[in-house]
CSV table of C-alpha atoms and ligand atoms in Angstrom, one decimal:
chain,number,residue,atom,x,y,z
A,391,MET,CA,17.7,-18.2,-6.1
A,392,ILE,CA,15.8,-15.1,-5.1
A,393,ASN,CA,16.5,-14.3,-1.4
A,394,ILE,CA,13.7,-12.2,0.1
A,395,SER,CA,12.7,-10.7,3.5
A,396,ILE,CA,9.0,-10.1,4.0
A,397,LEU,CA,7.8,-7.3,6.3
A,398,GLY,CA,4.1,-7.9,7.1
A,399,SER,CA,4.3,-11.6,6.3
A,400,THR,CA,1.0,-12.4,8.2
A,401,GLY,CA,-1.1,-10.0,6.2
A,402,SER,CA,-2.9,-10.2,2.9
A,403,ILE,CA,0.1,-9.2,0.7
A,404,GLY,CA,2.5,-11.1,3.0
A,405,THR,CA,0.6,-14.4,2.9
A,406,GLN,CA,0.1,-14.1,-0.9
A,407,THR,CA,3.9,-13.5,-1.3
A,408,LEU,CA,4.4,-16.7,0.7
A,409,GLU,CA,1.9,-18.6,-1.5
A,410,ILE,CA,4.2,-17.7,-4.5
A,411,ALA,CA,7.3,-18.7,-2.5
A,412,ARG,CA,5.6,-22.1,-1.7
A,413,LYS,CA,5.1,-22.8,-5.4
A,414,LYS,CA,8.3,-21.4,-6.8
A,415,LYS,CA,11.3,-23.3,-5.6
A,416,ASP,CA,13.7,-20.5,-6.5
A,417,ILE,CA,12.5,-18.2,-3.8
A,418,ASN,CA,14.2,-18.4,-0.5
A,419,VAL,CA,12.7,-16.6,2.5
A,420,CYS,CA,15.4,-15.1,4.8
A,421,ALA,CA,13.3,-13.1,7.2
A,422,LEU,CA,9.7,-12.8,8.2
A,423,ALA,CA,8.3,-9.9,10.2
A,424,ALA,CA,4.8,-8.9,11.6
A,425,ASN,CA,3.2,-7.1,14.5
A,426,SER,CA,1.7,-9.6,16.9
A,427,ASN,CA,0.3,-12.7,15.2
A,428,VAL,CA,2.4,-15.3,17.1
A,429,SER,CA,0.5,-18.4,15.8
A,430,LEU,CA,0.7,-17.6,12.1
A,431,LEU,CA,4.3,-16.4,12.3
A,432,GLU,CA,5.2,-19.7,14.1
A,433,GLU,CA,3.6,-21.7,11.3
A,434,GLN,CA,5.4,-19.6,8.7
A,435,ILE,CA,8.7,-20.1,10.4
A,436,ARG,CA,8.3,-23.9,10.5
A,437,GLU,CA,7.4,-24.0,6.8
A,438,PHE,CA,9.8,-21.4,5.4
A,439,LYS,CA,12.7,-21.7,7.8
A,440,PRO,CA,13.9,-18.1,7.7
A,441,ARG,CA,17.1,-17.1,9.6
A,442,ILE,CA,15.4,-14.1,11.3
A,443,ALA,CA,11.9,-13.5,12.5
A,444,CYS,CA,10.5,-10.4,14.1
A,445,LEU,CA,7.4,-9.4,15.9
A,446,TYR,CA,7.1,-5.6,16.6
A,447,ASP,CA,5.2,-6.3,19.8
A,448,GLU,CA,7.7,-7.2,22.5
A,449,ALA,CA,5.4,-9.5,24.5
A,450,ALA,CA,4.4,-11.3,21.4
A,451,ALA,CA,8.0,-11.7,20.4
A,452,ASP,CA,8.8,-13.2,23.8
A,453,GLU,CA,6.1,-15.7,23.4
A,454,LEU,CA,7.2,-16.6,19.8
A,455,ARG,CA,10.8,-17.0,21.1
A,456,GLY,CA,9.7,-19.7,23.5
A,457,ARG,CA,7.5,-21.4,20.9
A,458,VAL,CA,10.2,-21.7,18.2
A,459,ALA,CA,13.2,-22.3,20.4
A,460,ASP,CA,13.7,-25.7,18.7
A,461,THR,CA,14.1,-24.2,15.2
A,462,GLY,CA,17.2,-22.1,15.7
A,463,VAL,CA,15.5,-19.0,14.2
A,464,LYS,CA,16.6,-15.7,15.7
A,465,VAL,CA,13.6,-13.8,17.0
A,466,LEU,CA,13.8,-10.0,17.1
A,467,SER,CA,11.3,-7.3,18.2
A,468,GLY,CA,10.5,-3.6,17.9
A,469,MET,CA,11.6,-1.1,15.2
A,470,GLU,CA,15.2,-2.4,15.6
A,471,GLY,CA,14.0,-5.9,14.7
A,472,LEU,CA,12.1,-4.6,11.6
A,473,ILE,CA,15.2,-2.6,10.5
A,474,GLU,CA,17.4,-5.7,10.9
A,475,ALA,CA,15.0,-7.8,8.9
A,476,ALA,CA,14.9,-5.1,6.2
A,477,SER,CA,18.7,-4.9,5.9
A,478,LEU,CA,19.7,-8.5,6.2
A,479,GLU,CA,22.8,-9.2,4.2
A,480,GLU,CA,21.7,-12.2,2.3
A,481,ALA,CA,18.3,-10.8,1.2
A,482,GLU,CA,18.3,-9.2,-2.2
A,483,THR,CA,14.7,-8.1,-2.2
A,484,VAL,CA,12.6,-6.7,0.7
A,485,VAL,CA,8.8,-7.0,0.4
A,486,ALA,CA,7.4,-4.0,2.3
A,487,ALA,CA,3.9,-5.2,3.2
A,488,VAL,CA,3.3,-3.8,6.7
A,489,VAL,CA,0.3,-1.6,6.9
A,490,GLY,CA,0.7,2.1,7.7
A,491,MET,CA,3.5,4.6,8.5
A,492,ILE,CA,5.3,2.1,10.6
A,493,GLY,CA,6.8,1.0,7.3
A,494,ILE,CA,8.8,4.2,6.7
A,495,ARG,CA,11.9,3.5,8.7
A,496,PRO,CA,12.3,-0.2,7.5
A,497,ALA,CA,11.8,0.9,3.9
A,498,ILE,CA,14.6,3.5,4.3
A,499,ALA,CA,16.8,0.9,6.0
A,500,ALA,CA,16.2,-1.5,3.0
A,501,LEU,CA,17.2,1.1,0.5
A,502,ASN,CA,20.2,2.2,2.5
A,503,ALA,CA,21.3,-1.4,2.5
A,504,GLY,CA,21.0,-1.4,-1.4
A,505,LYS,CA,18.0,-3.8,-1.5
A,506,LYS,CA,15.4,-4.0,-4.2
A,507,LEU,CA,12.2,-2.8,-2.5
A,508,ALA,CA,9.0,-4.6,-3.6
A,509,LEU,CA,6.7,-1.9,-2.2
A,510,ALA,CA,3.1,-2.6,-1.2
A,511,ASN,CA,3.2,-0.1,1.7
A,512,LYS,CA,2.0,3.0,-0.1
A,513,GLU,CA,1.8,5.0,3.1
A,514,THR,CA,5.6,5.2,3.0
A,515,LEU,CA,5.7,6.9,-0.4
A,516,VAL,CA,2.8,9.2,0.5
A,517,CYS,CA,4.6,10.6,3.6
A,518,ALA,CA,8.2,10.2,2.6
A,519,GLY,CA,8.3,10.1,-1.2
A,520,HIS,CA,10.7,13.1,-1.2
A,521,ILE,CA,13.2,11.1,0.9
A,522,ILE,CA,12.6,7.6,-0.5
A,523,MET,CA,12.9,8.4,-4.3
A,524,PRO,CA,16.2,10.2,-4.1
A,525,LEU,CA,17.6,7.6,-1.7
A,526,SER,CA,16.6,4.8,-4.2
A,527,LYS,CA,18.5,6.6,-6.9
A,528,GLU,CA,21.5,7.4,-4.7
A,529,LYS,CA,21.8,3.8,-3.5
A,530,ASN,CA,21.0,2.3,-6.9
A,531,ALA,CA,18.3,0.3,-5.0
A,532,PRO,CA,15.2,0.0,-7.3
A,533,ILE,CA,11.6,0.4,-6.1
A,534,LEU,CA,9.3,-2.2,-7.7
A,535,PRO,CA,5.6,-1.4,-7.2
A,536,VAL,CA,3.3,-4.1,-5.8
A,537,ASP,CA,0.2,-2.0,-5.7
A,538,SER,CA,-1.8,-3.4,-8.7
A,539,GLU,CA,-2.4,0.0,-10.4
A,540,HIS,CA,1.3,1.0,-10.0
A,541,SER,CA,2.5,-2.3,-11.2
A,542,ALA,CA,0.2,-1.9,-14.3
A,543,ILE,CA,1.7,1.5,-15.0
A,544,PHE,CA,5.2,0.2,-14.4
A,545,GLN,CA,4.5,-2.6,-16.9
A,546,CYS,CA,3.0,-0.1,-19.5
A,547,LEU,CA,6.2,1.9,-19.1
A,548,ASN,CA,8.5,-1.0,-19.8
A,549,GLY,CA,10.9,0.2,-22.5
A,550,GLU,CA,9.2,3.6,-22.9
A,551,ASP,CA,10.7,7.0,-22.5
A,552,ARG,CA,9.2,8.4,-19.3
A,553,GLY,CA,9.6,11.9,-20.7
A,554,ALA,CA,6.9,10.9,-23.2
A,555,ILE,CA,4.2,10.3,-20.6
A,556,GLU,CA,1.4,12.7,-21.1
A,557,LYS,CA,-1.0,11.4,-18.5
A,558,ILE,CA,-1.4,8.5,-16.1
A,559,LEU,CA,-4.9,7.0,-16.0
A,560,LEU,CA,-5.3,5.5,-12.6
A,561,THR,CA,-8.2,3.1,-12.5
A,562,ALA,CA,-10.5,2.6,-9.4
A,563,SER,CA,-13.1,0.1,-8.8
A,564,GLY,CA,-15.3,2.7,-7.1
A,565,GLY,CA,-15.6,0.5,-4.1
A,566,PRO,CA,-18.8,-1.0,-2.5
A,567,PHE,CA,-20.6,2.3,-2.4
A,568,ARG,CA,-20.2,3.4,-6.0
A,569,GLY,CA,-23.4,5.2,-7.2
A,570,LYS,CA,-24.4,6.2,-3.6
A,571,LYS,CA,-24.8,9.8,-2.6
A,572,ARG,CA,-23.1,11.3,0.5
A,573,ASP,CA,-26.3,11.3,2.6
A,574,GLU,CA,-26.8,7.6,1.9
A,575,LEU,CA,-23.5,6.9,3.4
A,576,ALA,CA,-24.1,8.4,6.9
A,577,TYR,CA,-25.0,5.1,8.5
A,578,VAL,CA,-22.5,2.8,6.9
A,579,MET,CA,-21.2,0.3,9.4
A,580,PRO,CA,-17.7,-1.3,9.4
A,581,GLU,CA,-19.2,-4.6,8.1
A,582,ASP,CA,-20.7,-2.9,5.1
A,583,ALA,CA,-17.5,-1.0,4.2
A,584,LEU,CA,-15.4,-4.2,4.6
A,585,LYS,CA,-17.1,-5.8,1.6
A,586,HIS,CA,-15.0,-5.0,-1.4
A,587,PRO,CA,-16.6,-5.9,-4.7
A,588,ASN,CA,-13.5,-7.2,-6.4
A,589,TRP,CA,-10.5,-7.5,-4.1
A,590,SER,CA,-9.8,-9.4,-0.9
A,591,MET,CA,-7.4,-7.2,1.2
A,592,GLY,CA,-6.5,-6.2,4.7
A,593,ARG,CA,-9.1,-4.3,6.7
A,594,LYS,CA,-7.5,-0.8,6.6
A,595,ILE,CA,-7.0,-0.7,2.8
A,596,THR,CA,-10.6,-2.2,2.3
A,597,ILE,CA,-12.0,0.8,4.2
A,598,ASP,CA,-9.7,3.2,2.3
A,599,SER,CA,-11.1,1.7,-1.0
A,600,SER,CA,-14.6,2.4,0.0
A,601,THR,CA,-13.9,6.0,0.8
A,602,LEU,CA,-11.7,6.5,-2.3
A,603,VAL,CA,-9.0,7.6,0.2
A,604,ASN,CA,-7.0,4.6,-1.2
A,605,LYS,CA,-7.2,6.2,-4.6
A,606,GLY,CA,-6.1,9.5,-3.1
A,607,LEU,CA,-3.1,7.7,-1.6
A,608,GLU,CA,-2.4,6.0,-4.9
A,609,VAL,CA,-2.4,9.4,-6.8
A,610,MET,CA,0.4,10.5,-4.4
A,611,GLU,CA,2.1,7.1,-4.8
A,612,ALA,CA,2.0,7.5,-8.6
A,613,LYS,CA,3.4,11.0,-8.5
A,614,TRP,CA,6.5,9.8,-6.6
A,615,LEU,CA,7.0,6.5,-8.4
A,616,PHE,CA,6.7,7.9,-11.9
A,617,GLY,CA,7.7,11.6,-11.5
A,618,VAL,CA,4.3,12.8,-12.9
A,619,GLU,CA,2.6,16.0,-11.5
A,620,ALA,CA,-0.8,15.5,-9.9
A,621,GLU,CA,-2.6,17.4,-12.7
A,622,ASN,CA,-1.4,14.7,-15.1
A,623,ILE,CA,-2.8,11.9,-13.0
A,624,GLU,CA,-6.4,11.2,-13.7
A,625,VAL,CA,-8.6,8.8,-11.8
A,626,VAL,CA,-11.0,6.7,-13.9
A,627,VAL,CA,-13.5,4.4,-12.4
A,628,GLN,CA,-13.6,0.9,-14.1
A,629,PRO,CA,-16.0,-1.1,-11.9
A,630,GLY,CA,-14.9,-4.6,-12.7
A,631,SER,CA,-11.1,-4.0,-11.9
A,632,VAL,CA,-10.1,-5.6,-15.2
A,633,VAL,CA,-8.1,-2.6,-16.5
A,634,HIS,CA,-5.5,-2.2,-13.8
A,635,SER,CA,-4.3,1.3,-15.0
A,636,MET,CA,-3.2,3.0,-18.2
A,637,VAL,CA,-0.6,5.4,-19.5
A,638,GLN,CA,-1.3,8.0,-22.2
A,639,PHE,CA,1.8,9.0,-24.2
A,640,ALA,CA,2.7,12.2,-26.1
A,641,ASP,CA,1.7,10.7,-29.4
A,642,GLY,CA,-1.8,10.0,-28.1
A,643,ALA,CA,-1.3,6.2,-27.7
A,644,VAL,CA,-2.8,4.7,-24.5
A,645,MET,CA,-1.2,1.5,-23.1
A,646,ALA,CA,-3.2,-0.5,-20.5
A,647,GLN,CA,-2.5,-3.6,-18.5
A,648,LEU,CA,-5.5,-5.9,-18.0
A,649,GLY,CA,-5.9,-9.0,-15.9
A,650,LEU,CA,-8.0,-10.7,-13.3
A,651,PRO,CA,-8.0,-9.1,-9.8
A,652,ASP,CA,-5.3,-11.2,-8.2
A,653,MET,CA,-2.5,-9.6,-6.3
A,654,LYS,CA,-0.2,-12.5,-6.9
A,655,LEU,CA,0.5,-11.2,-10.4
A,656,PRO,CA,1.9,-7.8,-9.3
A,657,ILE,CA,3.7,-9.4,-6.4
A,658,ALA,CA,5.4,-11.9,-8.7
A,659,TYR,CA,6.2,-9.2,-11.3
A,660,ALA,CA,8.0,-7.2,-8.6
A,661,LEU,CA,9.9,-10.3,-7.3
A,662,TYR,CA,11.0,-11.5,-10.7
A,663,TYR,CA,11.3,-8.2,-12.6
A,664,PRO,CA,12.4,-7.8,-15.4
A,665,ASN,CA,11.4,-11.4,-16.1
A,666,ARG,CA,7.9,-12.8,-16.3
A,667,VAL,CA,7.3,-16.3,-14.9
A,668,TYR,CA,4.5,-18.8,-15.3
A,669,MET,CA,1.7,-18.2,-12.8
A,670,GLU,CA,-1.1,-20.7,-12.5
A,671,GLY,CA,-4.7,-19.7,-12.2
A,672,ASP,CA,-7.6,-18.5,-14.3
A,673,ARG,CA,-7.1,-16.3,-17.3
A,674,LEU,CA,-9.0,-13.3,-18.3
A,675,ASP,CA,-12.0,-14.3,-20.5
A,676,LEU,CA,-12.9,-11.3,-22.5
A,677,PHE,CA,-16.0,-13.0,-24.0
A,678,SER,CA,-17.5,-13.5,-20.6
A,679,ILE,CA,-16.6,-10.0,-19.5
A,680,LYS,CA,-18.1,-8.5,-22.8
A,681,ASN,CA,-18.1,-4.8,-21.6
A,682,ILE,CA,-15.5,-2.7,-19.9
A,683,VAL,CA,-17.2,0.4,-18.7
A,684,PHE,CA,-15.4,3.7,-17.6
A,685,GLU,CA,-17.0,6.3,-15.3
A,686,GLU,CA,-15.9,9.5,-13.7
A,687,PRO,CA,-15.4,9.3,-9.9
A,688,ASP,CA,-18.1,11.0,-7.8
A,689,ARG,CA,-16.1,13.7,-6.1
A,690,GLU,CA,-19.0,15.0,-4.1
A,691,ALA,CA,-19.9,11.7,-2.5
A,692,PHE,CA,-16.2,10.8,-2.0
A,693,PRO,CA,-14.4,14.1,-1.1
A,694,GLY,CA,-11.4,12.1,0.1
A,695,LEU,CA,-10.1,12.0,-3.5
A,696,ASP,CA,-10.0,15.8,-4.0
A,697,LEU,CA,-8.5,16.2,-0.5
A,698,ALA,CA,-5.5,14.1,-1.7
A,699,TYR,CA,-4.9,16.4,-4.7
A,700,ARG,CA,-5.1,19.4,-2.3
A,701,ALA,CA,-2.6,17.7,0.1
A,702,LEU,CA,-0.2,17.2,-2.9
A,703,GLU,CA,-0.6,20.8,-3.9
A,704,ARG,CA,0.2,22.0,-0.4
A,705,ARG,CA,3.2,19.6,-0.2
A,706,GLY,CA,5.5,19.5,2.9
A,707,ASN,CA,4.0,17.4,5.7
A,708,ILE,CA,0.4,17.8,4.5
A,709,PRO,CA,0.3,14.4,2.7
A,710,THR,CA,1.5,13.0,6.0
A,711,VAL,CA,-1.4,14.8,7.8
A,712,TYR,CA,-3.8,13.3,5.2
A,713,ASN,CA,-2.4,9.8,5.7
A,714,ALA,CA,-2.0,9.9,9.5
A,715,ALA,CA,-5.5,11.4,10.0
A,716,ASN,CA,-6.9,8.6,7.8
A,717,GLU,CA,-5.0,5.9,9.6
A,718,ALA,CA,-6.3,7.2,13.0
A,719,ALA,CA,-9.8,7.8,11.8
A,720,VAL,CA,-10.2,4.4,10.1
A,721,ALA,CA,-9.1,2.7,13.3
A,722,LEU,CA,-11.7,4.7,15.2
A,723,PHE,CA,-14.4,3.8,12.7
A,724,LEU,CA,-13.5,0.1,12.8
A,725,ASP,CA,-13.8,0.4,16.7
A,726,ARG,CA,-17.2,2.0,16.2
A,727,LYS,CA,-16.1,5.2,17.9
A,728,ILE,CA,-16.8,7.5,14.9
A,729,GLY,CA,-19.2,7.3,11.9
A,730,TYR,CA,-18.3,6.6,8.3
A,731,LEU,CA,-18.5,10.1,7.0
A,732,ASP,CA,-16.3,11.3,10.0
A,733,ILE,CA,-13.3,9.5,8.4
A,734,VAL,CA,-12.9,12.0,5.6
A,735,ASP,CA,-14.3,14.9,7.6
A,736,THR,CA,-11.5,14.2,10.1
A,737,ILE,CA,-8.9,14.2,7.4
A,738,ALA,CA,-10.2,17.6,6.1
A,739,GLU,CA,-10.1,19.1,9.6
A,740,CYS,CA,-6.6,17.9,10.4
A,741,MET,CA,-5.4,19.3,7.1
A,742,SER,CA,-6.7,22.7,8.0
A,743,GLU,CA,-5.7,22.6,11.7
A,744,CYS,CA,-2.3,20.9,11.8
A,745,ARG,CA,1.1,22.7,11.7
A,746,PHE,CA,2.7,23.0,8.3
A,747,ILE,CA,6.3,21.8,7.9
A,748,ASP,CA,8.1,22.4,4.6
A,749,ASP,CA,10.4,19.5,3.5
A,750,PRO,CA,10.0,17.4,6.6
A,751,ASP,CA,12.7,14.8,7.5
A,752,VAL,CA,11.7,11.4,8.9
A,753,ASP,CA,11.6,12.7,12.5
A,754,GLU,CA,9.3,15.5,11.5
A,755,ILE,CA,7.1,13.1,9.5
A,756,LEU,CA,6.7,11.0,12.6
A,757,GLU,CA,6.2,14.0,14.8
A,758,THR,CA,3.4,15.1,12.5
A,759,GLU,CA,1.8,11.7,12.8
A,760,LYS,CA,1.9,12.1,16.6
A,761,GLU,CA,0.4,15.6,16.5
A,762,VAL,CA,-2.4,14.4,14.2
A,763,ARG,CA,-3.2,11.5,16.5
A,764,GLU,CA,-3.2,13.7,19.6
A,765,PHE,CA,-5.4,16.3,17.8
A,766,ILE,CA,-7.9,13.6,16.9
A,767,LYS,CA,-7.8,12.1,20.4
A,768,GLY,CA,-8.5,15.5,21.9
A,769,LYS,CA,-11.6,15.8,19.7
A,770,ILE,CA,-13.3,12.5,20.4
A,771,ARG,CA,-12.6,12.5,24.2
B,169,NDP,P1,-3.0,-6.5,6.4
B,169,NDP,O1,-3.7,-5.8,7.4
B,169,NDP,O2,-3.6,-7.7,5.8
B,169,NDP,O3,-1.6,-6.9,7.0
B,169,NDP,C1,-0.7,-6.0,7.6
B,169,NDP,C2,0.6,-6.7,8.0
B,169,NDP,O4,1.4,-5.7,8.6
B,169,NDP,C3,0.4,-7.8,8.9
B,169,NDP,O5,1.4,-8.8,8.7
B,169,NDP,C4,0.7,-7.2,10.3
B,169,NDP,O6,1.1,-8.0,11.3
B,169,NDP,C5,1.8,-6.2,9.9
B,169,NDP,N1,2.0,-5.1,10.8
B,169,NDP,C6,1.1,-4.2,11.3
B,169,NDP,N2,1.6,-3.4,12.1
B,169,NDP,C7,2.9,-3.7,12.2
B,169,NDP,C8,4.0,-3.3,13.0
B,169,NDP,N3,3.9,-2.3,13.9
B,169,NDP,N4,5.2,-3.9,12.9
B,169,NDP,C9,5.3,-5.0,12.0
B,169,NDP,N5,4.4,-5.4,11.3
B,169,NDP,C10,3.2,-4.8,11.4
B,169,NDP,O7,-2.6,-5.5,5.3
B,169,NDP,P2,-2.5,-5.7,3.7
B,169,NDP,O8,-1.6,-6.9,3.4
B,169,NDP,O9,-3.8,-5.6,3.0
B,169,NDP,O10,-1.7,-4.3,3.3
B,169,NDP,C11,-0.3,-4.1,3.5
B,169,NDP,C12,0.1,-2.9,2.8
B,169,NDP,O11,0.0,-3.2,1.4
B,169,NDP,C13,-0.7,-1.7,3.0
B,169,NDP,O12,0.1,-0.6,3.0
B,169,NDP,C14,-1.7,-1.6,1.9
B,169,NDP,O13,-2.1,-0.3,1.6
B,169,NDP,C15,-0.8,-2.2,0.8
B,169,NDP,N6,-1.6,-2.8,-0.3
B,169,NDP,C16,-2.3,-3.9,-0.1
B,169,NDP,C17,-3.1,-4.5,-1.1
B,169,NDP,C18,-3.9,-5.8,-0.8
B,169,NDP,O14,-4.4,-6.4,-1.8
B,169,NDP,N7,-4.0,-6.3,0.4
B,169,NDP,C19,-3.1,-4.0,-2.4
B,169,NDP,C20,-2.2,-2.9,-2.6
B,169,NDP,C21,-1.5,-2.3,-1.6
B,169,NDP,P3,0.0,-8.8,12.3
B,169,NDP,O15,-0.7,-9.8,11.5
B,169,NDP,O16,0.9,-9.4,13.4
B,169,NDP,O17,-0.9,-7.7,12.8
B,170,MG,MG1,-4.2,-0.4,-5.5
């Protein structure tokens, strides 16, 4: 039996994790947590019968408590609830699939409790990689990447000497605006940016994929996960999302992982690692694909990618500034309060204006987030 807790169970990754748990009788769900989606969490509680459920939002948790009183599940709320769900004694793996920096403290709690961390929430590593990676080592609590590119790299590194990595080739689909120039993007609306060509994902990451900020966040995620410097991480556009990423080794060999764009594969790989299990579904048909094309990313149309490299170079709390500014700006864009190009312009402005902190602890990371949010609020008022 694999006992798991899922943080972010009502989201895109969370529901796909539960789809796997529904089919695989050896996965037992101990805890489910989300923000405010009472109805879906109630359904999930009735189907998967966890011991603990948590809604971050207090009022929503109260409502849920009333609705599921007959089930015996313990309903928690707030950060305390998320931390309890992340450190539950009987859970051996915690699936970290909340969106945004709210995931940092629960991820730390899971590692402190010695859990395997199946990590989708890349924002955690971007902001707190310097805390998370040593903690994972100290507690002997492995981090198993769920992000498809990082899962691909992790698979390519199976049995390899990490010292022999020459380069990580991180693939990108290029998003819905691949081929467009910057001035063609000025009037992009949320509904245009929410149409990803290959993947169906949550709203925030779908916008991030369209600006290439997602790829910027993934460069930072890869640096922490695999201990590779930014200059040895190269982004390669592969429009069909068939090649999920590659590793180039010291002898010149390049290993790649290919597959259909289906997040259930990397999720299952993280849950069952080091084993592979049967997963139903279509298989890659190379004869119908015929061509796999690679392109360089357009760094002028999508400056969010280079900003990520710059944030890594500046270190300290600057990756947090990059991430927090993006989270705030994407929310404003989805609310139609700012334009599409303002998202990355806001990140750039915050990176030049916000206070630098070297080697920030978790409190300083969260203070930085607050400062960034206030700075942005002050600007759009
Ligand atoms: P979604 O927006 O679909 O889901 C987000 C989940 O987080 C929901 O369950 C939501 O709950 C929950 N949540 C939001 N805020 C809080 C909070 N304050 N406390 C507790 N739970 C909260 O996102 P995705 O599933 O797309 O993405 C999740 C993470 O995985 C992100 O970090 C993303 O970058 C990463 N990822 C996602 C991929 C994908 O294919 N979707 C691929 C690779 C990485 P509620 O429903 O109640 O709001
Ligand atoms: Mg990805």
